[in-house]
CSV table of C-alpha atoms in Angstrom, one decimal:
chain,number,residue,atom,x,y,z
A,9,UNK,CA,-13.1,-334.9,123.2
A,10,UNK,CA,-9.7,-336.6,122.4
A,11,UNK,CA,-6.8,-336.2,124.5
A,12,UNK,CA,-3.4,-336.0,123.2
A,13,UNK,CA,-0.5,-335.6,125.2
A,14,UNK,CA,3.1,-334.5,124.4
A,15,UNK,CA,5.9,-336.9,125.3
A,16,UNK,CA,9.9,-336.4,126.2
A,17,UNK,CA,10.6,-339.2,123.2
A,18,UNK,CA,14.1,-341.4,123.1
A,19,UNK,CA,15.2,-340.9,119.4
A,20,UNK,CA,18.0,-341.2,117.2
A,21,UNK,CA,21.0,-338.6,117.6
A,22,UNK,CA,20.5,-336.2,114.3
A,23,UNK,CA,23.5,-337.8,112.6
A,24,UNK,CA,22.5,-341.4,112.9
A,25,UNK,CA,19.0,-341.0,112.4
A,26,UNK,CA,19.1,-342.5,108.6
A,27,UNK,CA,20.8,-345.6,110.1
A,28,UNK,CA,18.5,-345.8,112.8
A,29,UNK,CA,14.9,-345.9,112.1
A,30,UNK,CA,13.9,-349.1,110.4
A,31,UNK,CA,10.6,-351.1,108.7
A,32,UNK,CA,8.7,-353.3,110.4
A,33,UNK,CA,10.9,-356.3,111.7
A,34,UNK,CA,8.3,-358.7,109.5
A,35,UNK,CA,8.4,-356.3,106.5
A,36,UNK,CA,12.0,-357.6,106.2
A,37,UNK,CA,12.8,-361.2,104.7
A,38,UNK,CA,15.5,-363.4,105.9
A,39,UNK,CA,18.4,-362.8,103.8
A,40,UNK,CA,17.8,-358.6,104.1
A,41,UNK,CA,17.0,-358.4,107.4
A,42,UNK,CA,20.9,-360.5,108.2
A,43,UNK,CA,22.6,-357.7,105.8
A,44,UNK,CA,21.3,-355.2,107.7
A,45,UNK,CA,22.1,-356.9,111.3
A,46,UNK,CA,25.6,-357.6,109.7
A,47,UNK,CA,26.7,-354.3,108.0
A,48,UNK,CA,24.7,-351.5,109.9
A,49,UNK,CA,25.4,-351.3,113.8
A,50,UNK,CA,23.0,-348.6,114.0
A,51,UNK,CA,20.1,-350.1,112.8
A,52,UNK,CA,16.7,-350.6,115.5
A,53,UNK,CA,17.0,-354.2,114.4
A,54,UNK,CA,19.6,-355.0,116.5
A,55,UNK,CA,17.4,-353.8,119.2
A,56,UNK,CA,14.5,-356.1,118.5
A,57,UNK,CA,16.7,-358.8,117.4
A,58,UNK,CA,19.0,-359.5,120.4
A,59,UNK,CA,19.4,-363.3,119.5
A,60,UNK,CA,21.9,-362.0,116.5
A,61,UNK,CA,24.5,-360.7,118.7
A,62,UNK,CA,24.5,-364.3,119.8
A,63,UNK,CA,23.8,-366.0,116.8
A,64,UNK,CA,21.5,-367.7,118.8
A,65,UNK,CA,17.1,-367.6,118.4
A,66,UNK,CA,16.0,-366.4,122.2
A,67,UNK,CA,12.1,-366.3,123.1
A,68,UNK,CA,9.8,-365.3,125.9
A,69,UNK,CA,10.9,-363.2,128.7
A,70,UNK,CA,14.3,-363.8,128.1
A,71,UNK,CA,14.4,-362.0,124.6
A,72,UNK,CA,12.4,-359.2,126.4
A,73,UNK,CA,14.9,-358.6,129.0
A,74,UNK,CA,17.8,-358.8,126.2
A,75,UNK,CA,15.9,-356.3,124.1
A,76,UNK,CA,16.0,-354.2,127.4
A,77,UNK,CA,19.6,-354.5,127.5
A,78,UNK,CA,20.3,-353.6,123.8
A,79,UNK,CA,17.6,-350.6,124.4
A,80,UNK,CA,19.9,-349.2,127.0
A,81,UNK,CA,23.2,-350.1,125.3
A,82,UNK,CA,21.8,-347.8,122.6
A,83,UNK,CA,21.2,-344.9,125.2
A,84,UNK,CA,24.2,-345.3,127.0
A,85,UNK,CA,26.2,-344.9,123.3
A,86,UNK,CA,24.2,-341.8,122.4
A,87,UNK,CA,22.9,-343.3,119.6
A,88,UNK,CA,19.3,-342.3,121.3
A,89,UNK,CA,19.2,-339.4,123.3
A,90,UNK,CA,15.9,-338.5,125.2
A,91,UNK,CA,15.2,-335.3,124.9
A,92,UNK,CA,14.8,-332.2,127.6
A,93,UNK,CA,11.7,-330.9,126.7
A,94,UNK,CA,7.9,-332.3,126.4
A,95,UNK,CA,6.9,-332.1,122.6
A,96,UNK,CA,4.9,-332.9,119.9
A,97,UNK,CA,6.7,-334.6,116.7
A,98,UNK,CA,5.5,-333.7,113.4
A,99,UNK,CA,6.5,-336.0,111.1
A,100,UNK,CA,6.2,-335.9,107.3
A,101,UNK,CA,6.9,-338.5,104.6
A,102,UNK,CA,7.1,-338.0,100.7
A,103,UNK,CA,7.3,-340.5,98.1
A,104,UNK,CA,6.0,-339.8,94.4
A,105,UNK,CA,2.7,-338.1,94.8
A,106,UNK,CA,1.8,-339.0,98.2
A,107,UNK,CA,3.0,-337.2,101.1
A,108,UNK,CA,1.6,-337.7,104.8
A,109,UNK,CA,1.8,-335.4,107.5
A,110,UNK,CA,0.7,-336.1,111.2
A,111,UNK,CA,1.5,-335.6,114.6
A,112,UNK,CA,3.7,-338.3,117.1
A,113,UNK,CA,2.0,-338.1,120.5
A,114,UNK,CA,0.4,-340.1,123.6
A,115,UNK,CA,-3.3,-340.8,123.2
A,116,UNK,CA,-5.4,-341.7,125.9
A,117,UNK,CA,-6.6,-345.5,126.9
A,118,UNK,CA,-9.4,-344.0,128.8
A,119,UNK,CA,-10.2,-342.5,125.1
A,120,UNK,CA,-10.1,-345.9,123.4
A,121,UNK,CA,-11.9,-347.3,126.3
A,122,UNK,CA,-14.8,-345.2,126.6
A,123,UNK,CA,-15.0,-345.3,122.4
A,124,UNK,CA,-13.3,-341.5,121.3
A,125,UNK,CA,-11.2,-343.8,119.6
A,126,UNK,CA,-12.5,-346.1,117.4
A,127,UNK,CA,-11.9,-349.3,116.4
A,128,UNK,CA,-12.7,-351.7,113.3
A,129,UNK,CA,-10.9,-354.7,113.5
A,130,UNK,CA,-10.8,-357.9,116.3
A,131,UNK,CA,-7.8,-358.6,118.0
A,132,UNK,CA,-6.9,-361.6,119.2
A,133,UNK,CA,-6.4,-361.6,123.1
A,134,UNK,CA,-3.6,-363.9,123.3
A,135,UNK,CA,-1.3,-361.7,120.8
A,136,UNK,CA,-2.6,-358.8,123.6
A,137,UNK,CA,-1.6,-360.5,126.4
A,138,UNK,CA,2.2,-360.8,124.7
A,139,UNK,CA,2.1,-357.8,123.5
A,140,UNK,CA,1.6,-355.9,126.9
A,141,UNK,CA,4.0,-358.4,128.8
A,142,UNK,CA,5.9,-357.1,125.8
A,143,UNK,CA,5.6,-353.8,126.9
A,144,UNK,CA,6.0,-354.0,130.3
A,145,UNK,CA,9.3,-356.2,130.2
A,146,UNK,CA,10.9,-353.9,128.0
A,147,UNK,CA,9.5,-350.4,129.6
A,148,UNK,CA,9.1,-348.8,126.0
A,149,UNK,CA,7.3,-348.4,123.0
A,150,UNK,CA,8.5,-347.8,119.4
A,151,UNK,CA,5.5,-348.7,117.0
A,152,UNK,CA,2.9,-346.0,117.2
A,153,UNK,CA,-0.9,-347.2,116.0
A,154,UNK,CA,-2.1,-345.0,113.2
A,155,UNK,CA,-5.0,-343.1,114.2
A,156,UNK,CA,-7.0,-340.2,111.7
A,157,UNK,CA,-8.9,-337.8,112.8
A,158,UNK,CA,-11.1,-335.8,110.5
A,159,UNK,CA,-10.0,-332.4,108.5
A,160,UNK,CA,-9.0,-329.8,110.6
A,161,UNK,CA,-8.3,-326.3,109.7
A,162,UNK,CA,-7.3,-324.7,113.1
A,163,UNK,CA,-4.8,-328.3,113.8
A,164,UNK,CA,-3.4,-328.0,109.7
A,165,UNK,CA,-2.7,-324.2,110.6
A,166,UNK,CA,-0.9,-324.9,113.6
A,167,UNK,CA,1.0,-327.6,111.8
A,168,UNK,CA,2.0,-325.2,108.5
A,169,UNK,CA,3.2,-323.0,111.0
A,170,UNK,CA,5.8,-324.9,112.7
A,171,UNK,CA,7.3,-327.0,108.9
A,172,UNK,CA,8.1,-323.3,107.5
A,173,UNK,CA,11.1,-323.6,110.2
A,174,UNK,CA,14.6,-326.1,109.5
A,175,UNK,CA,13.3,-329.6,110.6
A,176,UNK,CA,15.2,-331.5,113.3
A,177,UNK,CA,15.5,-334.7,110.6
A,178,UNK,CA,15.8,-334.3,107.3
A,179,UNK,CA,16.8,-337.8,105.7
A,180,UNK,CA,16.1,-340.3,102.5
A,181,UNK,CA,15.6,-344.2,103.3
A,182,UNK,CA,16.3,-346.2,100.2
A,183,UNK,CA,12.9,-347.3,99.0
A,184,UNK,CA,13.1,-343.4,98.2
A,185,UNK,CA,11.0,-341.8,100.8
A,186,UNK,CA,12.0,-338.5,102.2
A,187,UNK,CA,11.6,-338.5,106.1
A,188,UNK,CA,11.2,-335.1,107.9
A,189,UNK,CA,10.7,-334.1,111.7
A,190,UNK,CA,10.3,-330.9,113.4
A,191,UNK,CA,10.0,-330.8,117.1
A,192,UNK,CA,7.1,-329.1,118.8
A,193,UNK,CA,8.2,-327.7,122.4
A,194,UNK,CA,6.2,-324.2,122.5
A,195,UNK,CA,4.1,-324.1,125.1
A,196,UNK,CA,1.4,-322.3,123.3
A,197,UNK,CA,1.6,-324.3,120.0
A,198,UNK,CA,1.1,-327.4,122.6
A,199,UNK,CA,-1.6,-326.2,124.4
A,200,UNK,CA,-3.5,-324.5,121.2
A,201,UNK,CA,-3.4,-328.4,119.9
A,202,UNK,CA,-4.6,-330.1,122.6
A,203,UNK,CA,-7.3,-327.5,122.9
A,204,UNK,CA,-8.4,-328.0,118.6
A,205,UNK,CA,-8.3,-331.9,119.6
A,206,UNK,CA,-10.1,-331.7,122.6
A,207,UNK,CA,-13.3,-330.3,120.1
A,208,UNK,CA,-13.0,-333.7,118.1
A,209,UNK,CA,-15.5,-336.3,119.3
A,210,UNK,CA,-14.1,-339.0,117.7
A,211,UNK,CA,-10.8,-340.3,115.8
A,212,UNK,CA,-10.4,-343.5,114.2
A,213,UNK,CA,-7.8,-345.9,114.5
A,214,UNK,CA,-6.8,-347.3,111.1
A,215,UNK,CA,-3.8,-349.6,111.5
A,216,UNK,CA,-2.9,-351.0,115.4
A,217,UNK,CA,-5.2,-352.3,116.7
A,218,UNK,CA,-3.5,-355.5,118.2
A,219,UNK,CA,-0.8,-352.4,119.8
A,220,UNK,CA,-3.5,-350.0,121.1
A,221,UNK,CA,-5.7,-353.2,122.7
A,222,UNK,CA,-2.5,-354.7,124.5
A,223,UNK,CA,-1.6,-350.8,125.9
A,224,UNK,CA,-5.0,-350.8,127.6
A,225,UNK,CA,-4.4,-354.2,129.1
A,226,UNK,CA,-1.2,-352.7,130.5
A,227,UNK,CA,-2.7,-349.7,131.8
A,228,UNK,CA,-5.2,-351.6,133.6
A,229,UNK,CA,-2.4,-354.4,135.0
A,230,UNK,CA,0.0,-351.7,136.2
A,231,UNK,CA,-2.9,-349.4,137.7
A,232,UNK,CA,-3.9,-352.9,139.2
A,233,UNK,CA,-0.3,-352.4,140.9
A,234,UNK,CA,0.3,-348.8,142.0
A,235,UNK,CA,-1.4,-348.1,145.2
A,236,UNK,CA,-0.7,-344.0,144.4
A,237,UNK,CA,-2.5,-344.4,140.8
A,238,UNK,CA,-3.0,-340.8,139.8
A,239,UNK,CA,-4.0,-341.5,135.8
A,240,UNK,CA,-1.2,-339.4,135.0
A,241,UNK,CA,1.3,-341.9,134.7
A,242,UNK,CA,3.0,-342.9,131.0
A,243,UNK,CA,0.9,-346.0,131.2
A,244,UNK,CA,-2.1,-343.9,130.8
A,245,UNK,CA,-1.5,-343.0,126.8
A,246,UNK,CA,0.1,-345.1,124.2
A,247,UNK,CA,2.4,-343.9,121.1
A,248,UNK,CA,0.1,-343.1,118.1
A,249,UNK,CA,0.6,-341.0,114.9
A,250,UNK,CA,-2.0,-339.1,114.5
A,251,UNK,CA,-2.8,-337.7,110.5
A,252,UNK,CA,-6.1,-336.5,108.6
A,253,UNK,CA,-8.1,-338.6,106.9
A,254,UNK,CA,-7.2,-337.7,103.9
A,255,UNK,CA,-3.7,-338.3,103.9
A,256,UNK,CA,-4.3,-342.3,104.6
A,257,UNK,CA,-4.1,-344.6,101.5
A,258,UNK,CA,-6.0,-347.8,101.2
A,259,UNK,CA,-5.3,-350.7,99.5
A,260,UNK,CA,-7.4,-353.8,99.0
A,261,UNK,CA,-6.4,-357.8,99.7
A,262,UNK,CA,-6.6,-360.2,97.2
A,263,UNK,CA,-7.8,-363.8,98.1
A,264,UNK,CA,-6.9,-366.8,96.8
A,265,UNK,CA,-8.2,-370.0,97.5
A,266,UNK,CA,-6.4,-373.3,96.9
A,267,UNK,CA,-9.5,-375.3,95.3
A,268,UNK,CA,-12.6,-375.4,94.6
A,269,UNK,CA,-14.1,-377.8,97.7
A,270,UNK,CA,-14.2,-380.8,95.5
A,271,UNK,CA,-16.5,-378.7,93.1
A,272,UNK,CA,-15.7,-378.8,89.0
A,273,UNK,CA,-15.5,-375.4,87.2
A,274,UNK,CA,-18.9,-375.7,85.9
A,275,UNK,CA,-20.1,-377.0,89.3
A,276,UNK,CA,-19.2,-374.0,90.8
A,277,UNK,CA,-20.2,-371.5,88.4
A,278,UNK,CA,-23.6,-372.5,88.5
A,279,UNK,CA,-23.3,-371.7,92.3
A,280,UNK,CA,-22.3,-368.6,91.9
A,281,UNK,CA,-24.1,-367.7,89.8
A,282,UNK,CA,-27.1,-367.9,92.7
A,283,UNK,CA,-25.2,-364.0,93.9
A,284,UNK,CA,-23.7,-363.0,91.1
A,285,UNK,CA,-24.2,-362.3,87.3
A,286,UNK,CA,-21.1,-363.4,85.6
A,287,UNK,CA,-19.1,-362.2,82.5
A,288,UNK,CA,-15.8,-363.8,81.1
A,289,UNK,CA,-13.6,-361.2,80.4
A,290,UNK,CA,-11.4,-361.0,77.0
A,291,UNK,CA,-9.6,-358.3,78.3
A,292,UNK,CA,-6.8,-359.3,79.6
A,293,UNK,CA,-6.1,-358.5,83.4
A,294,UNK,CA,-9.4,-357.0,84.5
A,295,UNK,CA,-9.8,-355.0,87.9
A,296,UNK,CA,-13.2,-354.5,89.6
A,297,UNK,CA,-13.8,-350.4,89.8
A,298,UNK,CA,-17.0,-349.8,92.2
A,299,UNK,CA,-18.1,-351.6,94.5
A,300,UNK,CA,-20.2,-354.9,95.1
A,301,UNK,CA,-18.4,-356.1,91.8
A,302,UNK,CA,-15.5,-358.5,92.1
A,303,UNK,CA,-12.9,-360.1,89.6
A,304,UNK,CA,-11.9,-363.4,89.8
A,305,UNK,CA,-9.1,-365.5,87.7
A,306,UNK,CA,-10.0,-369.3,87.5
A,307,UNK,CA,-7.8,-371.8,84.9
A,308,UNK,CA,-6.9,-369.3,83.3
A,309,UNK,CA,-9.4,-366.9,82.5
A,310,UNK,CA,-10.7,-363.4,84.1
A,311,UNK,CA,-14.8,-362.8,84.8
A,312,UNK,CA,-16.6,-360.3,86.5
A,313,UNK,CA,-18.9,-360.6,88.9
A,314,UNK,CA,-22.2,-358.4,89.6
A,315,UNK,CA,-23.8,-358.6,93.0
A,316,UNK,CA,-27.4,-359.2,92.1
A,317,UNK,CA,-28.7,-356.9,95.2
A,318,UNK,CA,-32.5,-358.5,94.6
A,319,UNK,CA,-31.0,-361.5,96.1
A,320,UNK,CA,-28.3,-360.2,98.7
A,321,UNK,CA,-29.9,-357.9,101.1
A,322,UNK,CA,-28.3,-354.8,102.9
A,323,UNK,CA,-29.0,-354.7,106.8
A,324,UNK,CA,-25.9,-352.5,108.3
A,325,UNK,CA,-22.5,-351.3,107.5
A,326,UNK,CA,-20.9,-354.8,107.7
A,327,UNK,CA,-23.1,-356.2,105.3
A,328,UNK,CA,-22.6,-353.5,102.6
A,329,UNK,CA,-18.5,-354.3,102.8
A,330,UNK,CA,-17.5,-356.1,99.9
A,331,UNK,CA,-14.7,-358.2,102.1
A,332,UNK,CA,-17.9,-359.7,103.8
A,333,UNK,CA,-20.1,-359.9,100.7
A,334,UNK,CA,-17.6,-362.3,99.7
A,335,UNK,CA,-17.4,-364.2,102.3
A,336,UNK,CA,-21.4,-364.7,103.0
A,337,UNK,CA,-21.7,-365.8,99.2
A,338,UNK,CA,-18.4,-367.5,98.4
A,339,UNK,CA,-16.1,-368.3,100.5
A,340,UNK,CA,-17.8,-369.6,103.3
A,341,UNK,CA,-21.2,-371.2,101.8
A,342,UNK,CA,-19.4,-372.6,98.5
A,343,UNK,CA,-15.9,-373.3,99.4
A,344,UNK,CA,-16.2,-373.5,103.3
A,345,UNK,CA,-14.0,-371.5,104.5
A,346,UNK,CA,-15.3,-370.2,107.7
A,347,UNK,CA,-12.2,-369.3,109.4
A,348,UNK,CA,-10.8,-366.6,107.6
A,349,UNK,CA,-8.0,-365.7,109.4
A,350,UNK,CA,-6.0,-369.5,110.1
A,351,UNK,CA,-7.9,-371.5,107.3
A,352,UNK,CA,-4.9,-372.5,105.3
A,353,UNK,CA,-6.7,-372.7,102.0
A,354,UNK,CA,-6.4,-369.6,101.5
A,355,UNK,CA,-4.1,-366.8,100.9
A,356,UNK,CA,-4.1,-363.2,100.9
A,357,UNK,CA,-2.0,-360.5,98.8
A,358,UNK,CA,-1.7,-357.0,98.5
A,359,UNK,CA,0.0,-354.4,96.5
A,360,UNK,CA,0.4,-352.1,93.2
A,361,UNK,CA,1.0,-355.1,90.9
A,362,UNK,CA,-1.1,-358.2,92.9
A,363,UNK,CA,-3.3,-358.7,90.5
A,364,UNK,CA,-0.5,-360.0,88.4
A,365,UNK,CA,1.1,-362.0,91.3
A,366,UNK,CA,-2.3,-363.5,91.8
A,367,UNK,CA,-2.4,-364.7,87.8
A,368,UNK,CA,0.6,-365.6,88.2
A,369,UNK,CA,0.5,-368.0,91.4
A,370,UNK,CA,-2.9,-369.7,89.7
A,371,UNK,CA,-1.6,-370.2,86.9
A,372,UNK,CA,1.7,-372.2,88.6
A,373,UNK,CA,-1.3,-374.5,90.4
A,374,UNK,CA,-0.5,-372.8,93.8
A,375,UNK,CA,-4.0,-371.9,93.8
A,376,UNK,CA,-7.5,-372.9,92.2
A,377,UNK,CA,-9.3,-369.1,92.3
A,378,UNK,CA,-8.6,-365.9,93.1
A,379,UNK,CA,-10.8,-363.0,93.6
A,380,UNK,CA,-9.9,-359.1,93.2
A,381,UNK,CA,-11.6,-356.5,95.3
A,382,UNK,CA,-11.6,-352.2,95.3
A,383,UNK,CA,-10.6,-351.2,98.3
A,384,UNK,CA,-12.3,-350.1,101.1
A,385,UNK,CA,-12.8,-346.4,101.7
A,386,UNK,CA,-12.2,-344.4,104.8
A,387,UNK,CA,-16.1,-343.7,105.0
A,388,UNK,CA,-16.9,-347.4,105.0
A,389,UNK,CA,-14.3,-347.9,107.9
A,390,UNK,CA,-16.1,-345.0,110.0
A,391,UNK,CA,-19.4,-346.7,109.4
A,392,UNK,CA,-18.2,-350.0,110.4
A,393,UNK,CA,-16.1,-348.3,113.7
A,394,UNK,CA,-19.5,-346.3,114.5
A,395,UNK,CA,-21.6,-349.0,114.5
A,396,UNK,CA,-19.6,-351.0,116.8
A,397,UNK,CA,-18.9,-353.9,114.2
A,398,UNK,CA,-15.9,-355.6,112.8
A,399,UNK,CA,-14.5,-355.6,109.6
A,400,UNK,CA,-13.4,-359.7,108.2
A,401,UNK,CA,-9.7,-360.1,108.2
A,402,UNK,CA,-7.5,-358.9,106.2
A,403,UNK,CA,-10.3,-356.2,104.4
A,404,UNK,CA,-7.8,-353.2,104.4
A,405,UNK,CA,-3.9,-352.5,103.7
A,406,UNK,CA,-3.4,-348.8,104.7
A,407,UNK,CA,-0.2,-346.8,104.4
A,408,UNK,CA,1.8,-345.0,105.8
A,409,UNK,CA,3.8,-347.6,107.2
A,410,UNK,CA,5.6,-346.0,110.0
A,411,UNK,CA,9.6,-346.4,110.7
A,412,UNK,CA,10.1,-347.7,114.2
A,413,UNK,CA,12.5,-346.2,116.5
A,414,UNK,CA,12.3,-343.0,115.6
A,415,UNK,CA,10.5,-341.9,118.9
A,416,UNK,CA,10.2,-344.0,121.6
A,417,UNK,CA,7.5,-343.4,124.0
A,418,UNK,CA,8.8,-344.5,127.6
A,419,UNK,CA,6.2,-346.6,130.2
């Protein structure tokens, strides 16, 4: 059964909100991420960027405790408020076609540790470790993990019931998505939600899984701490979004290699062709569609390659995921990469146009190869999460991307 908790969150007065809630600090490059430090006081930036007020780059504990000190400056000029009442957030965004609906909350580290959330991805314990000093320095968190959970029709009910009333945000960012919120503080809507979850065995996490591993290492370093541990205490749960499967979309990552491991074009053709059957493509820019077949752009030309599944075998989950598949056949055994995730050979891109930006970065000698993948599905991630395995790096770029600092979950 998963538990999910309502929270009294720290957000953005109503009539700041659009000036308050920003990307991802790395989503940002340099030279955007100054104008907004520069020309919008509001922004969350300035929160996890205290060095700028400064002009000065801080690190360690002494950025934490100024991030602290901007955190409070923010509450103590109303720009958050933390509100009266424990709620549930529903929180929708719109762009094009796509719209996402889910549900800001606390979830349970007991859940993630006993496995009613699951995970698909390795962290790496030293980002944990600052991450949860992270946490506890600053005694807030603004980045919820994206977790699904799998369609619902009591939970969606609940939901369609509360967006027929005047949201509490209504705003537009300028990458033209339309941002609403309505606040849940009902008793019975609360309770009737928790109750619908609490029937779920399982729900997956799909992006945050360096944020929900470094929570449970707080929880357990701060219960390590309170002689009057109850398990009721904030660190107990972690900020997560929680949405349907269905309203998750995933994207693949290219890769792209810098040579060929001293190998000619010929020479390493011939090896792939061990795996693969390969066609040169006169197609212009060619995209795999199914999967097990993969594109790849060498001096200038596209090809396909076919899996021949005589000569690969199919043991589990892992081995059926085409991020893996490439790197048992190619990358690893032909042009030795083993480390995928700090090897600097090799690169990795995602996006609508990639493909392009892939051609386009081969063809300017950047790189040797690149190889184009379909993306993963949510059924291939459930498989991998249920069998207790681990997906290579970089196998999946899902959206939404959540705004942080509009709601803060206090530890």
């Amino acid at each position: 059964m998963a538990v999910i908790k309502p929270f009294r969150a720290i957000r953005p007065a109503k009539d700041k909100v659009a000036f308050v809630a920003s990307r991802s600090y790395e989503e940002y490059d340099k030279k955007e991420r100054n104008y907004h430090l520069k020309y919008n006081p509001f922004s969350f930036l300035h929160i996890i960027n205290p060095g700028y007020k400064f002009q000065k780059t801080i690190f360690g504990e002494e950025r934490f405790t100024l991030i602290r000190n901007r955190y409070l400056e923010f509450l103590e000029e109303q720009i958050f408020v933390k509100d009266k009442a424990e709620s549930f957030y529903l929180y929708q965004v719109q762009k094009g076609d796509f719209t996402t609906l889910g549900i800001f909350c606390a979830t349970s580290v007991l859940d993630y540790r006993n496995d009613v959330i699951k995970k698909h991805e390795d962290t790496i314990h030293k980002r944990e470790l600052l991450f949860a000093n992270y946490l506890k320095s600053v005694g807030f968190n603004a980045e919820p993990v994206l977790i699904t959970y799998p369609q619902n029709d009591t939970i969606q009910n609940l939901i369609a019931k509360k967006i027929e009333k005047t949201p509490e945000y209504d705003f537009t960012t300028p990458d033209k998505k339309r941002h609403r919120l309505w606040c849940v503080t009902d008793r019975a809507t609360i309770v009737n939600l928790q109750k619908a979850f609490a029937k779920i065995d399982i729900i997956y996490i799909a992006d945050g899984h360096h944020r929900s591993a470094s929570s449970n290492l707080l929880s357990k370093d701060l219960e390590a701490e309170n002689e009057r541990h109850s398990g009721t205490e904030p660190y107990n749960f972690f900020l997560s979004y929680l949405i349907p499967e269905s309203e998750i979309r995933i994207y693949e990552f290219n890769r792209m290699v810098k040579d060929l491991n001293g190998l000619t074009k010929e020479e390493f053709l011939i090896k792939l062709d061990a795996h693969y059957r390969i066609e040169k493509r006169d197609d212009g820019l060619y995209k795999p569609t199914r999967k097990h077949h993969f594109s790849m752009y060498l001096e200038g030309e596209f090809y396909s390659l076919y899996l021949r599944k005589q000569v690969y075998g199919f043991t589990d989950a892992l081995s059926e995921l085409d991020t893996h598949i490439l790197y048992k056949t190619i990358l690893e055994p032909i042009l030795g990469i083993r480390d995928l995730r700090n090897d600097k050979r090799i690169s990795y891109g995602y996006g609508k146009h990639n493909l392009i930006k892939m051609k386009d970065s081969i063809d300017n000698g950047d790189f040797s190869v690149g190889f184009s993948l379909v993306p993963i599905t949510m059924e291939e991630i459930k498989a991998i999460a249920d069998a207790n395995l681990v997906m290579p790096p970089k196998s999946t770029y899902i959206e939404p991307k959540l705004r942080s600092g509009l709601t803060i979950y206090e530890i």
